[in-house]
Coordinates of C-alpha atoms and ligand atoms in Angstrom, one line a residue:
X1 CA 114.4 185.3 75.7
X2 CA 113.6 186.1 72.0
X3 CA 110.0 185.6 71.1
X4 CA 109.4 182.7 68.7
X5 CA 109.0 184.2 65.2
X6 CA 105.7 183.8 63.4
X7 CA 106.1 181.0 60.9
X8 CA 103.4 182.4 58.6
X9 CA 105.4 185.6 57.9
X10 CA 107.7 184.9 54.9
X11 CA 111.4 185.4 55.7
X12 CA 113.1 185.2 52.3
X13 CA 111.8 185.8 48.8
X14 CA 113.7 185.7 45.6
X15 CA 112.9 186.4 41.9
X16 CA 113.2 183.2 39.9
X17 CA 112.5 184.7 36.5
X18 CA 110.1 186.1 34.0
X19 CA 108.5 183.6 31.7
X20 CA 106.7 184.7 28.6
X21 CA 106.7 181.2 27.3
X22 CA 107.4 177.8 28.9
X23 CA 107.7 177.7 32.7
X24 CA 110.3 175.8 34.6
X25 CA 109.1 172.3 35.6
X26 CA 106.7 172.4 38.5
X27 CA 108.5 171.8 41.8
X28 CA 107.4 173.4 45.1
X29 CA 103.7 174.1 45.9
X30 CA 102.7 177.1 43.9
X31 CA 100.2 180.0 44.5
X32 CA 99.1 182.2 41.6
X33 CA 98.1 185.8 41.9
X34 CA 95.6 187.0 39.3
X35 CA 93.5 190.0 38.5
X36 CA 93.0 192.9 36.2
X37 CA 95.8 195.0 35.0
X38 CA 96.8 197.6 37.6
X39 CA 94.6 196.1 40.3
X40 CA 97.6 195.8 42.6
X41 CA 98.8 192.2 42.2
X42 CA 102.5 193.0 42.3
X43 CA 102.0 195.4 45.2
X44 CA 100.0 192.7 47.0
X45 CA 102.7 190.1 46.6
X46 CA 105.4 192.6 47.9
X47 CA 103.3 193.4 50.9
X48 CA 102.5 189.7 51.7
X49 CA 106.1 188.6 51.5
X50 CA 107.3 191.8 53.1
X51 CA 109.8 192.8 50.4
X52 CA 109.0 196.2 48.8
X53 CA 111.0 195.9 45.6
X54 CA 110.5 192.2 44.8
X55 CA 107.8 192.6 42.1
X56 CA 107.9 195.7 40.0
X57 CA 104.8 197.8 40.4
X58 CA 103.7 200.6 38.2
X59 CA 101.1 203.2 37.5
X60 CA 101.0 202.0 33.9
X61 CA 98.6 199.1 33.3
X62 CA 99.7 196.1 31.4
X63 CA 103.2 196.1 32.8
X64 CA 103.5 192.5 33.7
X65 CA 103.3 190.6 30.4
X66 CA 104.8 187.3 31.4
X67 CA 104.4 185.0 34.4
X68 CA 106.9 186.0 37.0
X69 CA 107.9 183.4 39.5
X70 CA 109.3 184.0 43.0
X71 CA 110.6 181.5 45.5
X72 CA 109.4 182.2 49.0
X73 CA 111.3 180.7 51.9
X74 CA 112.4 177.9 49.6
X75 CA 109.1 176.4 50.5
X76 CA 106.6 177.6 47.9
X77 CA 106.5 179.6 44.7
X78 CA 104.5 182.7 44.0
X79 CA 103.4 183.2 40.4
X80 CA 102.5 186.8 39.5
X81 CA 100.2 186.3 36.5
X82 CA 99.9 188.9 33.7
X83 CA 96.9 191.2 34.3
X84 CA 93.9 191.1 32.0
X85 CA 91.2 193.5 30.9
X86 CA 93.3 196.5 29.9
X87 CA 91.4 198.2 27.1
X88 CA 94.4 199.2 25.0
X89 CA 95.8 195.7 24.6
X90 CA 95.7 194.4 21.1
X91 CA 93.4 191.4 20.1
X92 CA 96.6 189.3 19.5
X93 CA 97.8 190.1 23.0
X94 CA 94.4 189.3 24.5
X95 CA 94.4 185.9 22.7
X96 CA 98.0 185.1 23.9
X97 CA 96.9 186.0 27.5
X98 CA 94.1 183.5 27.2
X99 CA 96.3 180.8 25.8
X100 CA 99.0 181.4 28.5
X101 CA 96.6 181.3 31.4
X102 CA 94.5 178.4 30.1
X103 CA 97.8 176.4 29.7
X104 CA 98.8 177.4 33.3
X105 CA 95.5 176.8 35.0
X106 CA 94.9 173.6 33.2
X107 CA 98.3 172.0 33.6
X108 CA 100.2 173.3 36.5
X109 CA 100.1 170.3 38.8
X110 CA 101.7 172.0 41.8
X111 CA 99.1 174.9 41.8
X112 CA 97.5 175.0 45.2
X113 CA 95.6 178.2 45.2
X114 CA 94.7 181.1 43.0
X115 CA 94.5 184.4 44.8
X116 CA 92.3 186.8 42.7
X117 CA 92.5 190.5 43.3
X118 CA 89.4 192.6 42.7
X119 CA 89.3 196.4 43.1
X120 CA 87.0 197.2 46.0
X121 CA 86.7 200.8 45.0
X122 CA 84.8 200.3 41.8
X123 CA 81.7 198.4 40.7
X124 CA 82.1 194.7 40.3
X125 CA 83.7 194.0 36.9
X126 CA 82.2 191.4 34.6
X127 CA 85.7 190.4 33.4
X128 CA 86.5 189.4 37.0
X129 CA 83.4 187.2 37.0
X130 CA 84.7 185.5 33.9
X131 CA 88.0 184.7 35.6
X132 CA 86.3 183.5 38.8
X133 CA 83.9 181.2 36.8
X134 CA 86.8 179.8 34.8
X135 CA 88.7 179.0 38.0
X136 CA 85.6 177.1 39.2
X137 CA 85.6 175.2 35.9
X138 CA 89.2 174.2 36.4
X139 CA 88.3 173.2 39.9
X140 CA 91.0 175.3 41.4
X141 CA 90.9 176.5 45.0
X142 CA 90.6 180.3 45.1
X143 CA 90.7 183.2 47.5
X144 CA 89.4 186.6 46.6
X145 CA 91.0 189.8 47.9
X146 CA 89.0 193.0 47.7
X147 CA 92.1 195.2 47.4
X148 CA 92.6 199.0 47.6
X149 CA 90.0 198.8 50.4
X150 CA 91.9 201.8 51.9
X151 CA 90.2 203.9 49.3
X152 CA 86.7 203.3 50.8
X153 CA 85.5 204.8 54.1
X154 CA 85.3 202.1 56.8
X155 CA 81.5 202.3 57.1
X156 CA 81.0 201.6 53.4
X157 CA 83.3 198.6 53.2
X158 CA 80.8 195.9 54.1
X159 CA 78.4 197.1 51.3
X160 CA 81.2 197.1 48.8
X161 CA 82.2 193.5 49.8
X162 CA 78.5 192.4 49.6
X163 CA 78.2 193.9 46.1
X164 CA 81.3 192.0 44.9
X165 CA 80.0 188.8 46.4
X166 CA 76.6 189.1 44.7
X167 CA 78.1 189.9 41.3
X168 CA 80.7 187.2 41.4
X169 CA 78.5 184.6 43.0
X170 CA 80.8 184.2 46.0
X171 CA 79.8 184.2 49.7
X172 CA 80.9 187.7 50.9
X173 CA 82.3 186.1 54.0
X174 CA 84.9 184.6 51.8
X175 CA 86.0 187.9 50.3
X176 CA 88.9 189.3 52.2
X177 CA 89.3 193.1 52.6
X178 CA 92.8 193.9 51.6
X179 CA 95.2 196.8 51.2
X180 CA 98.8 196.6 50.2
X181 CA 99.3 200.2 51.1
X182 CA 97.9 200.0 54.6
X183 CA 98.6 196.4 55.3
X184 CA 95.0 195.4 55.7
X185 CA 94.3 191.6 55.5
X186 CA 98.0 190.7 55.5
X187 CA 97.8 188.3 58.5
X188 CA 94.8 186.5 57.1
X189 CA 96.4 186.0 53.7
X190 CA 99.7 184.9 55.2
X191 CA 97.9 182.3 57.4
X192 CA 96.1 181.0 54.4
X193 CA 99.3 180.8 52.3
X194 CA 101.1 179.0 55.1
X195 CA 98.3 176.4 55.4
X196 CA 97.9 175.7 51.6
X197 CA 101.6 175.5 50.9
X198 CA 102.2 173.0 53.7
X199 CA 99.9 170.4 52.1
X200 CA 101.8 167.8 50.3
Ligands
LIG1 N1 95.3 202.8 47.2 C1 95.9 201.7 46.9 N2 96.6 201.6 45.7 C2 97.2 200.4 45.5 C3 97.2 199.3 46.3 N3 97.9 198.3 45.8 C4 98.4 198.8 44.6 N4 98.0 200.1 44.4 C5 98.4 201.0 43.3 O1 97.9 200.4 42.1 C6 98.8 200.6 41.0 C7 99.1 199.3 40.3 O2 99.8 198.4 41.2 P1 100.6 197.1 40.7 O3 100.9 196.3 41.9 O4 101.7 197.5 39.8 O5 99.4 196.4 39.9 P2 99.4 195.0 39.0 O6 98.1 194.4 39.2 O7 100.6 194.3 39.4 O8 99.5 195.6 37.5 P3 100.0 194.9 36.2 O9 101.3 194.1 36.5 O10 100.2 196.0 35.2 O11 98.9 193.9 35.8 C8 100.0 201.3 41.6 O12 100.0 202.7 41.3 C9 99.9 201.0 43.1 O13 100.5 201.9 43.9 C10 96.4 199.4 47.5 O14 96.3 198.5 48.4 N5 95.8 200.6 47.8
LIG2 MG1 102.2 193.6 38.2

């Protein structure tokens, strides 16, 4: 007999479009993926849904300029948000990022969770604290992934997570070690996604 498939593992994912301006009307439960440019958001989404080429990833920061939407299992929508904090971005682009994201966080009724990626390999970044604080102000549920954890020796990982928690005022127990490259934390994130996207 075939073993029952794990319902938390996404089966199909499909690109819905890239939206620099207005988004399609809200429909299915939505989960947004946020973080600094080049932190690994797109790689993270690809790993979570198990489809390598779904979101374009790159070594060049600032690549994703619009909100990219993906349908997952025709059950929920993944929103790959444009990255922030890239030094070479113009003032005008920075302002338009702020407007876009404020509009999104403030008005997307179907938004169930914001998954924020922070880079585990570097010191906590003040700009990530700004994002995390603003998510609190919007009252949005969030999860924090300490990504690229593969770049830190195992023994040093707890200290890195503790430093991130202290800097961003988050209980370190709520920061999930993650690696798109090594598949660390995938089960936990998938379970969380499954749970939040089931809520009506
Ligand atoms: N070591 C390591 N590198 C990673 C991991 N995830 C992503 N990367 C690398 O980080 C770089 C950026 O990855 P992307 O997924 O394109 O990052 P992004 O956050 O979507 O970037 P923007 O769309 O430009 O904001 C690429 O070179 C990836 O290979 C990870 O878990 N571990
Ligand atoms: Mg990207």
